[in-house]
Short mmCIF file of C-alpha atoms and ligand atoms in Angstrom, two decimals:
data_model
loop_
_atom_site.label_atom_id
_atom_site.label_comp_id
_atom_site.label_asym_id
_atom_site.label_seq_id
_atom_site.Cartn_x
_atom_site.Cartn_y
_atom_site.Cartn_z
CA MET N 827 156.94 -42.15 11.07
CA LEU N 828 157.79 -44.98 13.43
CA ASP N 829 157.64 -48.00 11.14
CA LEU N 830 159.17 -51.39 11.96
CA THR N 831 157.53 -53.29 9.11
CA GLY N 832 159.81 -56.08 7.89
CA LYS N 833 161.95 -55.90 11.04
CA THR N 834 162.56 -58.95 13.20
CA ALA N 835 162.71 -58.42 16.96
CA LEU N 836 163.75 -60.83 19.71
CA VAL N 837 162.24 -59.81 23.06
CA THR N 838 163.43 -61.29 26.36
CA GLY N 839 161.99 -60.78 29.82
CA ILE N 840 158.22 -61.16 29.54
CA ALA N 841 156.92 -62.83 32.72
CA ASN N 842 153.40 -61.38 32.93
CA ASN N 843 151.23 -58.45 31.86
CA ARG N 844 153.07 -56.11 34.22
CA SER N 845 156.48 -56.81 32.70
CA ILE N 846 158.21 -53.87 31.07
CA ALA N 847 159.12 -56.28 28.24
CA TRP N 848 155.39 -56.79 27.64
CA GLY N 849 154.95 -53.02 27.23
CA ILE N 850 157.86 -53.04 24.77
CA ALA N 851 156.61 -56.08 22.81
CA GLN N 852 153.20 -54.45 22.34
CA GLN N 853 154.75 -51.27 20.91
CA LEU N 854 157.10 -53.18 18.58
CA HIS N 855 154.17 -55.24 17.33
CA ALA N 856 152.03 -52.12 16.81
CA ALA N 857 154.85 -50.64 14.71
CA GLY N 858 154.82 -53.71 12.47
CA ALA N 859 157.78 -55.76 13.76
CA ASP N 860 157.78 -59.56 13.54
CA LEU N 861 158.34 -60.79 17.11
CA GLY N 862 160.31 -63.61 18.69
CA VAL N 863 159.67 -64.06 22.41
CA THR N 864 161.75 -65.90 24.99
CA TYR N 865 160.58 -66.95 28.43
CA LEU N 866 162.36 -68.27 31.53
CA PRO N 867 161.51 -71.99 31.71
CA ASP N 868 160.58 -73.64 35.01
CA ALA N 869 160.25 -77.31 35.93
CA LYS N 870 156.43 -77.34 35.83
CA GLY N 871 156.09 -75.41 32.57
CA LYS N 872 153.93 -72.78 34.29
CA MET N 873 155.81 -69.80 32.90
CA GLU N 874 155.69 -71.22 29.38
CA LYS N 875 151.90 -71.48 29.45
CA LYS N 876 151.40 -68.10 31.08
CA VAL N 877 153.65 -66.19 28.68
CA LYS N 878 152.37 -68.12 25.65
CA ASP N 879 148.76 -67.17 26.41
CA LEU N 880 149.74 -63.57 27.03
CA VAL N 881 151.71 -63.05 23.81
CA GLU N 882 149.37 -65.00 21.52
CA PRO N 883 147.59 -61.85 20.21
CA LEU N 884 150.97 -60.54 19.01
CA ASN N 885 151.47 -63.67 16.82
CA PRO N 886 155.16 -64.19 17.58
CA SER N 887 157.03 -66.21 14.91
CA LEU N 888 159.28 -67.65 17.59
CA PHE N 889 158.54 -68.68 21.17
CA LEU N 890 161.61 -70.09 22.91
CA PRO N 891 162.82 -71.12 26.39
CA LEU N 892 165.85 -69.12 27.50
CA ASN N 893 167.53 -69.10 30.86
CA VAL N 894 170.44 -66.70 30.26
CA GLN N 895 172.63 -68.76 32.60
CA ASN N 896 172.28 -71.74 30.25
CA ASP N 897 174.82 -71.49 27.40
CA GLU N 898 173.20 -74.35 25.49
CA GLN N 899 169.81 -72.61 25.47
CA MET N 900 171.52 -69.39 24.44
CA ALA N 901 173.07 -71.13 21.41
CA GLU N 902 169.76 -72.86 20.56
CA THR N 903 167.95 -69.51 20.69
CA PHE N 904 170.14 -68.00 17.99
CA GLN N 905 170.07 -71.20 15.92
CA ALA N 906 166.27 -70.96 15.94
CA VAL N 907 166.42 -67.25 15.07
CA LYS N 908 168.72 -68.01 12.14
CA ALA N 909 166.53 -70.85 10.88
CA GLN N 910 163.33 -68.76 11.11
CA TRP N 911 164.48 -65.31 10.01
CA GLY N 912 168.03 -65.64 8.67
CA LYS N 913 168.80 -62.27 10.29
CA ILE N 914 167.79 -60.21 13.29
CA ASP N 915 167.20 -56.44 13.46
CA ILE N 916 166.20 -55.82 17.08
CA LEU N 917 167.20 -57.34 20.40
CA VAL N 918 165.45 -56.33 23.62
CA HIS N 919 167.24 -57.28 26.85
CA CYS N 920 164.73 -56.72 29.64
CA LEU N 921 165.66 -59.04 32.50
CA ALA N 922 167.40 -58.99 35.84
CA PHE N 923 167.63 -61.06 39.00
CA ALA N 924 169.12 -60.86 42.49
CA ASN N 925 168.38 -62.93 45.58
CA ARG N 926 165.63 -61.26 47.60
CA ASP N 927 167.88 -61.25 50.68
CA ASP N 928 170.35 -59.08 48.80
CA LEU N 929 167.73 -56.43 48.01
CA THR N 930 167.27 -55.23 51.55
CA GLY N 931 169.46 -54.55 54.58
CA ASP N 932 173.19 -53.91 54.58
CA PHE N 933 174.90 -53.91 51.19
CA SER N 934 178.14 -55.02 52.85
CA ALA N 935 176.43 -58.30 53.78
CA THR N 936 176.09 -59.33 50.12
CA SER N 937 177.49 -62.85 49.67
CA ARG N 938 179.95 -63.79 46.91
CA GLN N 939 177.33 -66.12 45.45
CA GLY N 940 174.63 -63.42 45.57
CA PHE N 941 176.94 -60.92 43.92
CA GLN N 942 177.90 -63.35 41.17
CA THR N 943 174.30 -64.35 40.50
CA ALA N 944 173.10 -60.76 40.21
CA LEU N 945 175.96 -59.72 37.93
CA ASP N 946 175.73 -62.86 35.79
CA ILE N 947 171.99 -62.74 35.11
CA SER N 948 171.52 -58.97 35.07
CA ALA N 949 174.68 -57.73 33.35
CA TYR N 950 176.71 -60.51 31.69
CA SER N 951 173.55 -61.71 29.91
CA LEU N 952 173.59 -58.57 27.75
CA VAL N 953 177.11 -59.43 26.59
CA SER N 954 176.21 -63.03 25.69
CA LEU N 955 172.96 -62.03 23.97
CA ALA N 956 174.71 -59.29 21.97
CA ASN N 957 177.41 -61.77 20.98
CA GLY N 958 174.76 -64.20 19.72
CA ALA N 959 172.87 -61.50 17.82
CA LYS N 960 175.89 -59.77 16.24
CA PRO N 961 176.52 -62.24 13.37
CA LEU N 962 172.79 -62.22 12.57
CA MET N 963 172.52 -58.42 12.49
CA THR N 964 173.73 -58.43 8.90
CA GLU N 965 171.74 -55.32 7.97
CA GLY N 966 172.68 -53.40 11.10
CA GLY N 967 170.54 -53.49 14.20
CA SER N 968 169.41 -52.06 17.49
CA ILE N 969 169.97 -53.53 20.94
CA VAL N 970 168.07 -52.06 23.89
CA THR N 971 168.42 -52.87 27.58
CA LEU N 972 166.69 -51.69 30.75
CA THR N 973 168.48 -50.04 33.62
CA TYR N 974 167.71 -47.96 36.70
CA LEU N 975 169.05 -44.88 38.49
CA GLY N 976 170.30 -47.16 41.29
CA GLY N 977 173.20 -48.00 38.96
CA VAL N 978 174.57 -44.44 39.15
CA ARG N 979 173.31 -43.22 42.55
CA VAL N 980 172.65 -44.91 45.85
CA VAL N 981 169.00 -45.93 46.25
CA PRO N 982 168.05 -47.61 49.55
CA ASN N 983 167.74 -51.43 49.28
CA TYR N 984 168.72 -51.54 45.59
CA ASN N 985 172.13 -52.73 46.80
CA VAL N 986 173.77 -55.40 44.62
CA MET N 987 171.38 -54.66 41.76
CA GLY N 988 172.87 -51.18 41.63
CA ILE N 989 176.29 -52.71 41.04
CA ALA N 990 174.79 -54.94 38.33
CA LYS N 991 173.17 -51.92 36.65
CA ALA N 992 176.45 -49.99 36.76
CA ALA N 993 178.09 -52.92 34.96
CA LEU N 994 175.17 -53.14 32.54
CA GLU N 995 175.42 -49.45 31.64
CA MET N 996 179.14 -49.81 30.95
CA ASN N 997 178.38 -52.90 28.86
CA VAL N 998 176.17 -50.65 26.73
CA ARG N 999 179.10 -48.31 26.02
CA TYR N 1000 181.67 -51.02 25.25
CA LEU N 1001 179.22 -52.93 23.03
CA ALA N 1002 178.18 -49.72 21.24
CA SER N 1003 181.82 -48.89 20.58
CA GLU N 1004 182.58 -52.36 19.20
CA MET N 1005 179.44 -52.79 17.12
CA GLY N 1006 179.10 -49.32 15.62
CA ALA N 1007 181.22 -50.40 12.66
CA HIS N 1008 178.48 -52.94 11.81
CA ASN N 1009 175.77 -50.26 12.16
CA ILE N 1010 174.54 -51.99 15.30
CA ARG N 1011 173.37 -49.49 17.91
CA VAL N 1012 173.27 -50.31 21.63
CA ASN N 1013 171.33 -48.19 24.12
CA GLY N 1014 169.79 -48.40 27.57
CA ILE N 1015 166.56 -47.02 28.98
CA SER N 1016 166.71 -45.96 32.60
CA ALA N 1017 163.10 -46.35 33.70
CA GLY N 1018 161.44 -44.86 36.75
CA PRO N 1019 160.07 -47.32 39.35
CA ILE N 1020 157.15 -49.43 38.14
CA ARG N 1021 155.40 -52.21 40.10
CA THR N 1022 156.40 -55.53 38.54
CA LEU N 1023 157.39 -59.01 39.71
CA ALA N 1024 161.08 -58.08 39.76
CA SER N 1025 160.66 -54.67 41.39
CA SER N 1026 158.47 -56.06 44.17
CA ALA N 1027 161.54 -57.99 45.35
CA VAL N 1028 163.26 -54.66 46.09
CA GLY N 1029 162.53 -53.57 49.66
CA GLY N 1030 160.21 -50.51 49.75
CA ILE N 1031 159.29 -50.29 46.04
CA LEU N 1032 156.00 -48.52 46.91
CA ASP N 1033 157.91 -45.90 48.92
CA MET N 1034 160.17 -45.39 45.89
CA ILE N 1035 157.14 -44.82 43.67
CA HIS N 1036 155.56 -42.36 46.14
CA HIS N 1037 158.83 -40.47 46.41
CA VAL N 1038 158.96 -40.11 42.61
CA GLU N 1039 155.35 -38.86 42.61
CA GLU N 1040 156.37 -36.13 45.04
CA ILE N 1041 159.65 -35.08 43.44
CA ALA N 1042 159.54 -35.77 39.69
CA PRO N 1043 158.70 -32.82 37.40
CA LEU N 1044 155.77 -34.76 35.90
CA GLY N 1045 154.45 -35.58 39.39
CA ARG N 1046 154.02 -39.29 38.72
CA THR N 1047 156.01 -42.36 37.83
CA VAL N 1048 156.01 -43.87 34.34
CA THR N 1049 154.11 -46.75 32.73
CA GLN N 1050 155.21 -49.85 30.83
CA GLU N 1051 153.60 -48.26 27.77
CA GLU N 1052 155.78 -45.15 28.03
CA VAL N 1053 158.92 -47.24 28.34
CA GLY N 1054 157.68 -49.35 25.41
CA LYS N 1055 157.23 -46.28 23.20
CA THR N 1056 160.78 -45.11 23.91
CA ALA N 1057 162.11 -48.61 23.22
CA ALA N 1058 160.29 -48.64 19.87
CA PHE N 1059 161.87 -45.27 19.06
CA LEU N 1060 165.34 -46.62 19.94
CA CYS N 1061 164.69 -49.71 17.78
CA SER N 1062 163.59 -47.63 14.81
CA ASP N 1063 165.29 -45.51 12.21
CA LEU N 1064 164.06 -42.38 14.03
CA SER N 1065 167.00 -42.84 16.43
CA SER N 1066 169.57 -43.75 13.75
CA GLY N 1067 172.19 -41.35 15.18
CA ILE N 1068 171.89 -42.52 18.80
CA THR N 1069 174.15 -45.19 20.30
CA GLY N 1070 175.89 -45.91 23.59
CA GLN N 1071 173.35 -43.80 25.48
CA ILE N 1072 171.28 -44.22 28.60
CA LEU N 1073 167.95 -42.49 28.05
CA TYR N 1074 165.94 -41.62 31.17
CA VAL N 1075 162.23 -42.42 31.02
CA ASP N 1076 161.47 -41.43 34.59
CA SER N 1077 159.16 -38.38 34.52
CA GLY N 1078 162.32 -36.27 34.89
CA TYR N 1079 163.09 -37.51 38.40
CA ASN N 1080 166.86 -37.80 37.79
CA ILE N 1081 167.36 -34.06 37.19
CA MET N 1082 166.16 -33.04 40.66
CA GLY N 1083 168.59 -32.15 43.45
CA MET N 1084 165.94 -31.77 46.16
P1 NAD P 2247 159.70 -58.61 35.47
O1 NAD P 2247 159.76 -59.45 36.69
O2 NAD P 2247 158.43 -58.51 34.76
O3 NAD P 2247 160.84 -59.02 34.43
C1 NAD P 2247 162.06 -59.60 34.82
C2 NAD P 2247 162.30 -60.74 33.85
O4 NAD P 2247 163.58 -61.31 34.07
C3 NAD P 2247 161.28 -61.86 33.98
O5 NAD P 2247 160.64 -62.08 32.76
C4 NAD P 2247 162.12 -63.06 34.37
O6 NAD P 2247 161.64 -64.26 33.83
C5 NAD P 2247 163.45 -62.67 33.74
N1 NAD P 2247 164.58 -63.44 34.24
C6 NAD P 2247 165.04 -63.54 35.51
N2 NAD P 2247 166.08 -64.40 35.57
C7 NAD P 2247 166.28 -64.85 34.30
C8 NAD P 2247 167.18 -65.76 33.71
N3 NAD P 2247 168.10 -66.41 34.43
N4 NAD P 2247 167.10 -65.98 32.37
C9 NAD P 2247 166.18 -65.35 31.61
N5 NAD P 2247 165.28 -64.48 32.12
C10 NAD P 2247 165.34 -64.24 33.44
O7 NAD P 2247 160.20 -57.15 35.96
P2 NAD P 2247 160.54 -55.80 35.17
O8 NAD P 2247 160.48 -54.74 36.20
O9 NAD P 2247 159.70 -55.68 33.95
O10 NAD P 2247 162.08 -56.00 34.79
C11 NAD P 2247 162.58 -55.89 33.47
C12 NAD P 2247 163.85 -55.06 33.45
O11 NAD P 2247 163.53 -53.69 33.75
C13 NAD P 2247 164.90 -55.47 34.48
O12 NAD P 2247 166.19 -55.33 33.91
C14 NAD P 2247 164.71 -54.43 35.57
O13 NAD P 2247 165.87 -54.25 36.36
C15 NAD P 2247 164.44 -53.22 34.70
N6 NAD P 2247 163.87 -52.07 35.41
C16 NAD P 2247 162.75 -52.22 36.14
C17 NAD P 2247 162.22 -51.11 36.81
C18 NAD P 2247 160.97 -51.24 37.64
O14 NAD P 2247 160.73 -50.39 38.50
N7 NAD P 2247 160.15 -52.25 37.43
C19 NAD P 2247 162.86 -49.86 36.71
C20 NAD P 2247 164.00 -49.74 35.95
C21 NAD P 2247 164.52 -50.87 35.29
#
């Protein structure tokens, strides 16, 4: 049985009720996990209020601001985790960012700054979060991140985010290799296209979804709930032998040649 009772889980990347991280948080909560939620702070505090209201029914023990480009906030996050829980069992990395201009048009036009931003927020952040969680995963743990097929194949307009996802997927393997000795497992979920705030920045997201509906064996794209259920599985003991893997939750789209 999928049971996360007594487990502590830090979930990043909830922006609204369409966020994949929201689908994951709901499943972890349903399985009995004690949640900590981080949100991306903004000057007016709008995001804080929005995410706080959304996650209230899940009774998170921790609710913290975290911009992954801010090393101080990163350190404060894990200090707060340590003070509240003393240990951490589950870390969900479910965030990404690239400048909108870099998610359409010619890939070769990507600026140095745009490249660095996308790689820093979308890929390096997994390394820094894993590094913060590692000393607190004293009873072993599970780290899960979100990736997309555009990191292994060319998908129109995905551009620099594809490079970031390629780096992210390799991060999963290096981190899994390093942390296996501590019984910390690291895996990625490669989700099919879903309409969210982040994905709407990618040029032609609706065309991508329609294409999947035509081609994928299941004849549809996936939901946040389906990704959430797989994440809960990867965070639980049911997947105790799985690490360093990228699991496709994409209605089977990735197997098709034509
Ligand atoms: P979303 O917009 O709901 O989530 C993206 C999150 O990233 C937001 O919560 C945002 O606040 C956060 N974020 C951005 N910059 C940040 C920073 N500097 N510090 C901290 N947080 C920051 O969109 P989503 O589609 O749910 O995206 C979640 C993850 O799923 C991303 O890694 C995305 O690439 C991946 N993914 C999405 C799809 C899809 O089609 N939606 C498919 C495969 C993978």
